[in-house]
Coordinates of C-alpha atoms in Angstrom, one line a residue:
M1 CA 0.0 0.0 0.0
I2 CA 1.2 3.5 -0.8
L3 CA 2.6 5.2 2.3
K4 CA 0.3 8.3 2.2
A5 CA -2.7 6.0 1.8
K6 CA -1.7 4.0 4.9
Q7 CA -1.1 7.2 6.8
R8 CA -4.6 8.5 5.8
I9 CA -6.2 5.2 7.1
F10 CA -4.6 5.4 10.5
L11 CA -5.1 9.1 10.9
S12 CA -8.8 8.4 10.0
I13 CA -8.9 5.9 12.9
F14 CA -7.9 8.6 15.3
F15 CA -10.5 11.0 14.1
F16 CA -13.1 8.2 14.4
L17 CA -12.1 7.2 17.9
S18 CA -11.9 10.7 19.2
G19 CA -15.5 11.1 18.0
V20 CA -16.5 8.0 19.9
S21 CA -14.8 9.2 23.0
F22 CA -16.3 12.7 23.0
S23 CA -19.8 11.5 22.2
T24 CA -19.5 8.9 24.9
W25 CA -18.8 11.6 27.5
A26 CA -21.5 14.0 26.1
S27 CA -24.2 11.4 25.8
R28 CA -23.8 10.5 29.5
I29 CA -24.1 14.1 30.8
P30 CA -27.8 13.5 31.7
T31 CA -26.7 10.5 33.8
I32 CA -24.1 12.6 35.6
K33 CA -26.6 15.4 36.2
S34 CA -29.1 13.0 37.7
F35 CA -26.5 11.1 39.8
F36 CA -25.3 14.3 41.4
G37 CA -28.7 16.0 41.5
Y38 CA -27.5 19.2 39.8
N39 CA -29.9 21.8 38.5
E40 CA -29.2 23.5 35.1
A41 CA -27.1 26.3 36.5
E42 CA -25.0 23.9 38.6
M43 CA -24.5 21.6 35.6
G44 CA -23.4 24.6 33.6
T45 CA -20.9 25.6 36.3
V46 CA -19.4 22.0 36.2
L47 CA -19.1 22.2 32.4
L48 CA -17.0 25.3 32.8
A49 CA -14.1 23.0 33.7
M50 CA -13.9 21.8 30.1
P51 CA -13.2 25.1 28.3
V52 CA -11.0 26.5 31.1
S53 CA -8.8 23.4 31.0
S54 CA -8.9 23.4 27.2
M55 CA -7.6 27.0 27.3
I56 CA -4.7 26.0 29.5
G57 CA -3.9 23.3 27.0
L58 CA -3.7 25.7 24.1
P59 CA -0.2 27.3 24.6
I60 CA 1.2 23.9 25.6
S61 CA -0.2 22.2 22.5
G62 CA 1.3 25.0 20.3
W63 CA 4.7 24.5 22.0
L64 CA 4.5 20.7 21.5
I65 CA 3.6 21.0 17.8
A66 CA 6.6 23.4 17.3
R67 CA 9.0 21.1 19.1
Y68 CA 8.0 17.6 18.0
D69 CA 6.4 15.8 15.1
S70 CA 2.6 16.1 15.5
R71 CA 2.2 12.3 16.0
V72 CA 3.9 12.6 19.4
P73 CA 1.5 15.0 21.2
M74 CA -1.3 13.5 19.2
S75 CA -0.7 9.9 20.6
I76 CA 0.2 10.9 24.1
G77 CA -2.7 13.3 24.3
F78 CA -5.2 10.7 23.2
G79 CA -3.8 8.0 25.4
L80 CA -4.2 10.2 28.5
N81 CA -7.6 11.3 27.2
A82 CA -8.8 7.7 27.3
L83 CA -7.6 7.5 31.0
A84 CA -9.5 10.6 31.9
L85 CA -12.7 9.3 30.2
A86 CA -12.6 6.3 32.5
L87 CA -12.0 8.5 35.6
I88 CA -15.2 10.5 34.8
G89 CA -17.2 7.4 35.1
F90 CA -15.8 6.6 38.6
A91 CA -16.1 10.1 40.0
Q92 CA -18.1 10.1 43.3
S93 CA -17.8 13.8 44.3
T94 CA -18.0 17.1 42.5
F95 CA -14.3 17.7 43.1
S96 CA -13.3 14.4 41.5
L97 CA -15.7 14.9 38.6
V98 CA -14.3 18.4 37.9
V99 CA -10.7 17.0 38.1
A100 CA -11.5 14.2 35.6
I101 CA -13.4 16.5 33.2
S102 CA -10.5 19.0 33.4
I103 CA -7.9 16.3 32.4
F104 CA -10.3 15.1 29.7
A105 CA -10.6 18.6 28.2
F106 CA -6.9 19.4 28.6
T107 CA -5.7 16.2 26.8
M108 CA -8.4 16.5 24.1
R109 CA -7.2 20.0 23.2
I110 CA -3.6 18.8 22.8
F111 CA -4.8 15.9 20.7
S112 CA -7.2 18.1 18.6
I113 CA -4.6 20.6 17.5
A114 CA -2.0 17.8 16.7
V115 CA -4.5 15.7 14.7
N116 CA -5.8 18.6 12.7
T117 CA -2.2 19.8 12.0
Q118 CA -1.3 16.3 10.8
A119 CA -4.5 16.3 8.6
I120 CA -3.7 19.6 6.9
T121 CA -0.1 18.5 6.3
L122 CA -1.3 15.2 4.8
Q123 CA -3.8 17.0 2.6
K124 CA -0.9 18.6 0.7
Q125 CA 0.0 15.1 -0.6
F126 CA -3.4 14.6 -2.2
D127 CA -4.8 16.4 -5.3
K128 CA -8.5 16.0 -4.1
K129 CA -9.8 17.5 -0.8
I130 CA -9.8 15.0 2.1
L131 CA -10.2 17.2 5.1
G132 CA -14.0 16.9 5.1
S133 CA -13.8 13.1 5.2
F134 CA -11.6 13.3 8.3
H135 CA -14.2 15.4 10.1
G136 CA -16.9 13.2 8.7
L137 CA -15.2 10.2 10.4
W138 CA -15.1 12.2 13.6
S139 CA -18.9 12.6 13.4
T140 CA -19.3 8.9 12.4
G141 CA -17.4 8.0 15.5
G142 CA -19.8 10.3 17.4
I143 CA -22.7 8.3 15.9
A144 CA -21.1 5.0 17.0
G145 CA -20.4 6.4 20.4
V146 CA -23.9 7.7 21.0
G147 CA -25.4 4.6 19.5
F148 CA -23.3 2.5 21.9
S149 CA -24.4 4.8 24.7
T150 CA -28.1 4.3 23.7
V151 CA -27.6 0.6 24.1
M152 CA -25.9 1.0 27.4
V153 CA -28.7 3.3 28.7
A154 CA -31.5 1.1 27.4
N155 CA -29.9 -1.9 29.2
N156 CA -29.1 -0.1 32.4
I157 CA -25.3 -0.7 32.1
S158 CA -23.4 1.4 34.6
I159 CA -21.6 4.5 33.5
Q160 CA -18.4 3.0 35.0
V161 CA -18.4 0.0 32.8
H162 CA -19.5 2.0 29.7
L163 CA -16.8 4.7 29.9
A164 CA -14.0 2.2 31.0
T165 CA -14.8 0.0 27.9
V166 CA -14.5 2.9 25.5
A167 CA -11.3 4.1 27.2
A168 CA -9.6 0.7 27.0
I169 CA -10.3 0.3 23.3
S170 CA -9.0 3.9 22.6
F171 CA -5.8 3.3 24.6
L172 CA -5.0 0.0 22.9
V173 CA -5.6 1.4 19.4
T174 CA -3.4 4.4 20.2
L175 CA -0.5 2.1 21.1
F176 CA -0.9 0.1 17.9
S177 CA -1.4 3.0 15.5
Y178 CA 1.4 5.3 16.5
Q179 CA 4.0 3.7 14.2
Y180 CA 1.8 4.3 11.1
L181 CA 1.2 8.0 11.5
L182 CA 2.8 10.8 9.4
R183 CA 6.4 11.5 10.4
N184 CA 8.8 14.5 10.1
D185 CA 6.1 17.2 9.8
R186 CA 7.5 19.6 12.3
T187 CA 7.7 23.1 10.8
T188 CA 10.5 25.5 11.7
E189 CA 8.9 28.8 10.4
G190 CA 5.7 30.6 11.4
N191 CA 5.6 29.0 14.9
K192 CA 5.8 32.2 16.9
L193 CA 2.7 34.2 17.9
I194 CA 3.1 37.7 16.6
L195 CA 1.6 40.2 19.1
G196 CA 0.2 43.5 18.1
K197 CA -2.7 44.4 15.7
P198 CA -4.7 41.2 15.0
D199 CA -4.3 39.6 11.6
P200 CA -7.8 40.2 10.0
Y201 CA -7.5 36.8 8.1
I202 CA -7.1 34.9 11.4
L203 CA -9.5 37.2 13.3
Y204 CA -12.5 36.6 11.0
L205 CA -11.9 32.9 11.0
G206 CA -11.6 33.0 14.8
I207 CA -15.0 34.7 15.1
L208 CA -16.5 32.1 12.8
I209 CA -15.2 29.2 14.8
F210 CA -16.2 30.9 18.1
F211 CA -19.8 30.9 17.1
A212 CA -19.5 27.4 15.7
A213 CA -18.2 26.3 19.1
V214 CA -21.1 28.0 20.8
C215 CA -23.6 26.2 18.6
E216 CA -21.9 22.8 18.2
G217 CA -20.6 22.5 21.8
G218 CA -24.0 23.5 23.2
M219 CA -25.8 20.9 21.1
F220 CA -23.3 18.3 22.3
D221 CA -23.8 19.0 25.9
W222 CA -27.5 19.9 26.1
S223 CA -29.3 18.0 23.4
G224 CA -29.7 14.9 25.6
I225 CA -31.0 17.0 28.5
F226 CA -33.4 18.8 26.0
F227 CA -34.9 15.5 25.0
K228 CA -35.1 14.2 28.6
E229 CA -36.5 17.3 30.4
V230 CA -38.3 19.3 27.7
L231 CA -39.7 16.4 25.6
N232 CA -39.8 13.8 28.4
V233 CA -38.2 11.1 26.2
E234 CA -37.0 8.1 28.3
V235 CA -34.1 7.2 25.9
F236 CA -32.8 10.7 25.9
T237 CA -29.9 10.0 23.4
Y238 CA -32.2 10.1 20.4
G239 CA -31.7 13.9 19.8
Y240 CA -28.0 13.7 20.1
L241 CA -27.9 10.7 17.8
I242 CA -29.9 12.2 15.0
F243 CA -27.8 15.4 15.3
M244 CA -24.5 13.4 14.9
V245 CA -25.9 11.3 12.1
C246 CA -26.8 14.3 10.0
M247 CA -23.5 16.0 10.9
A248 CA -21.6 13.0 9.7
I249 CA -23.6 12.7 6.4
S250 CA -23.0 16.4 5.7
R251 CA -19.3 16.2 6.5
F252 CA -18.7 13.4 4.0
M253 CA -20.6 15.4 1.4
S254 CA -18.9 18.7 2.4
D255 CA -15.9 18.5 0.1
K256 CA -18.1 18.0 -3.0
I257 CA -20.6 20.7 -1.8
I258 CA -17.8 23.2 -1.4
E259 CA -16.4 22.4 -4.8
H260 CA -19.8 22.8 -6.4
I261 CA -21.1 26.0 -4.7
G262 CA -18.0 27.4 -3.1
M263 CA -17.2 28.2 0.6
P264 CA -19.1 31.6 0.8
N265 CA -22.3 29.9 -0.2
T266 CA -21.6 26.9 2.1
Y267 CA -21.3 29.3 5.1
L268 CA -24.6 30.9 4.0
M269 CA -26.4 27.6 3.6
S270 CA -25.1 26.4 7.0
A271 CA -26.4 29.5 8.8
I272 CA -29.9 29.1 7.3
L273 CA -30.1 25.4 8.2
I274 CA -29.1 26.1 11.8
M275 CA -31.6 28.9 12.2
V276 CA -34.5 26.9 10.6
G277 CA -33.6 23.7 12.6
I278 CA -33.4 25.4 16.0
G279 CA -36.5 27.5 15.2
M280 CA -38.5 24.3 14.6
A281 CA -37.3 22.5 17.8
V282 CA -38.0 25.6 19.9
S283 CA -41.3 26.7 18.3
F284 CA -42.8 23.2 18.1
P285 CA -41.4 21.1 20.9
G286 CA -42.6 17.7 20.0
F287 CA -40.6 14.6 19.4
E288 CA -41.0 14.5 15.6
T289 CA -40.4 18.2 15.1
A290 CA -37.4 18.3 17.4
M291 CA -35.9 15.3 15.5
I292 CA -36.3 17.2 12.2
G293 CA -35.0 20.4 13.8
F294 CA -31.9 18.7 15.3
S295 CA -31.3 17.0 11.9
L296 CA -31.2 20.4 10.1
T297 CA -29.0 21.8 12.8
G298 CA -26.6 18.9 12.3
F299 CA -26.5 19.5 8.6
G300 CA -25.9 23.2 9.2
T301 CA -23.1 22.9 11.8
A302 CA -21.2 20.2 10.0
S303 CA -19.1 22.2 7.4
I304 CA -18.1 25.1 9.6
V305 CA -15.2 23.6 11.5
P306 CA -13.5 21.7 8.7
M307 CA -13.9 24.7 6.3
T308 CA -12.5 27.1 8.9
Y309 CA -9.5 24.9 9.8
A310 CA -8.7 24.4 6.1
L311 CA -8.7 28.2 5.6
A312 CA -6.6 28.7 8.7
G313 CA -4.0 26.2 7.3
S314 CA -3.6 28.5 4.2
S315 CA -2.5 31.4 6.3
R316 CA 0.5 33.2 4.9
K317 CA 1.6 34.5 8.3
Y318 CA 1.6 31.4 10.4
S319 CA 2.4 27.7 10.0
P320 CA -0.6 25.3 9.9
G321 CA 0.0 24.2 13.5
M322 CA 0.3 27.7 14.9
A323 CA -2.7 29.0 12.8
I324 CA -4.9 26.1 14.1
S325 CA -3.7 26.8 17.6
I326 CA -4.7 30.4 17.4
I327 CA -8.1 29.5 15.8
A328 CA -8.6 26.9 18.5
T329 CA -8.3 29.6 21.1
Y330 CA -11.4 31.2 19.7
A331 CA -13.2 27.8 19.7
T332 CA -12.2 27.3 23.3
V333 CA -13.6 30.6 24.3
G334 CA -16.8 29.6 22.5
M335 CA -16.9 26.4 24.5
L336 CA -16.3 28.5 27.6
V337 CA -19.2 30.7 26.8
G338 CA -21.7 28.4 25.1
P339 CA -22.6 25.3 27.2
P340 CA -22.5 27.1 30.6
M341 CA -24.4 30.0 29.1
I342 CA -27.2 27.6 28.1
G343 CA -27.3 26.3 31.7
Y344 CA -27.7 29.8 33.1
L345 CA -30.2 30.9 30.5
A346 CA -32.2 27.6 31.0
H347 CA -32.2 28.2 34.8
A348 CA -33.6 31.7 34.2
F349 CA -35.9 31.3 31.2
G350 CA -36.3 27.5 30.7
L351 CA -34.2 25.1 28.6
R352 CA -36.4 25.3 25.5
M353 CA -36.0 29.1 25.2
S354 CA -32.3 29.0 25.9
F355 CA -31.8 27.1 22.6
V356 CA -32.6 30.3 20.7
S357 CA -29.0 31.3 21.4
F358 CA -27.9 28.6 18.9
A359 CA -30.0 30.1 16.1
L360 CA -28.5 33.6 16.9
A361 CA -25.0 32.0 16.7
G362 CA -25.8 30.5 13.3
M363 CA -27.1 33.9 12.0
I364 CA -23.7 35.5 12.8
F365 CA -22.0 33.2 10.2
I366 CA -23.6 35.3 7.4
P367 CA -22.1 38.7 7.9
V368 CA -18.7 37.5 9.3
S369 CA -18.1 35.0 6.4
Q370 CA -18.9 37.8 3.9
L371 CA -16.4 40.1 5.6
F372 CA -13.8 37.3 5.6
F373 CA -14.1 36.5 1.9
R374 CA -14.2 40.2 1.0
Y375 CA -10.9 40.7 2.8
Q376 CA -9.4 37.5 1.2
N377 CA -10.3 38.8 -2.3
Q378 CA -9.0 42.2 -1.5
T379 CA -5.6 41.0 -0.3
S380 CA -5.3 38.5 -3.2
Q381 CA -5.8 41.4 -5.7
E382 CA -3.2 43.5 -3.9
E383 CA -0.6 40.8 -4.2
V384 CA -1.1 40.4 -7.9
P385 CA 1.9 42.2 -9.6
A386 CA 0.8 45.1 -11.9

């Protein structure tokens, strides 16, 4: 087998497993909320541990990418992330839960930047676009994870057994796959953060991914609780499952969609789908309408992250690893604001109405993406010699 094809396969495995791991955690949030007896505001406060720890991991991940080949922090980060997932299941106090969640978020951030850096570097060896397929596999892993969670919940399998099983599989695959990952991809230029006036190219992308994180992260963390407490659905993972299924389908199609209608129109289409989907779920809170609404929201959010990372990797000012690290800072702030904000809004106005904030986040994609592409076209014209 050609080396680049083998590297793509094993990198795909990591994207898939990270989707399984994250959706396993997210799908059991209602279980954790019930076990500890948290209200929405208290659950939102506990969820703050994730973005705060992720923010701490950002400068460390950037330093690791600049110092080592990306497969090193990628594999170590994911191995430790598997251990943290198991610890979440065994937490018996708020303190131990927050510690476990913090380690989980910290190691996930290091892994995320490393795996996306490796994906962008590997993309350069292929003529066709492949980034969308990687993120599609992440979403497919999310489907597998929430599907497995649904089976666990339906059969009353303990959260300890559930999370430990997923963690063990992830750890073993990491040990086996390390040797097959892309090597010698450490860059020596563009690895330093340049302070001063923000680069508009990176700033616009950062704003886009900030609101994507608000919407996507909030759906990950609160969709199960929405189905459990607003719709009173016993198997509360249905909403999260349909959201992930539609996100995966859309991400596998995203490369072809972008080639056909272009990135500007893809951002526009994504925004409309999110607004319509959330509008349906909030305005008509029944099982069928919520499933349709969550489906449309999944289709809408799917392309934002891979498109924005791909554009960041084309920065003329920073290396792919540093550009992604900077963009990820905005995403982390979005995660810092989004899920906890939903908790506080839900406590004040009800969970159903708090979901309106996702539609507002989707609406922001329209003006910001237009500003970005206008700036991109302007700078491209300025660089063309007279």
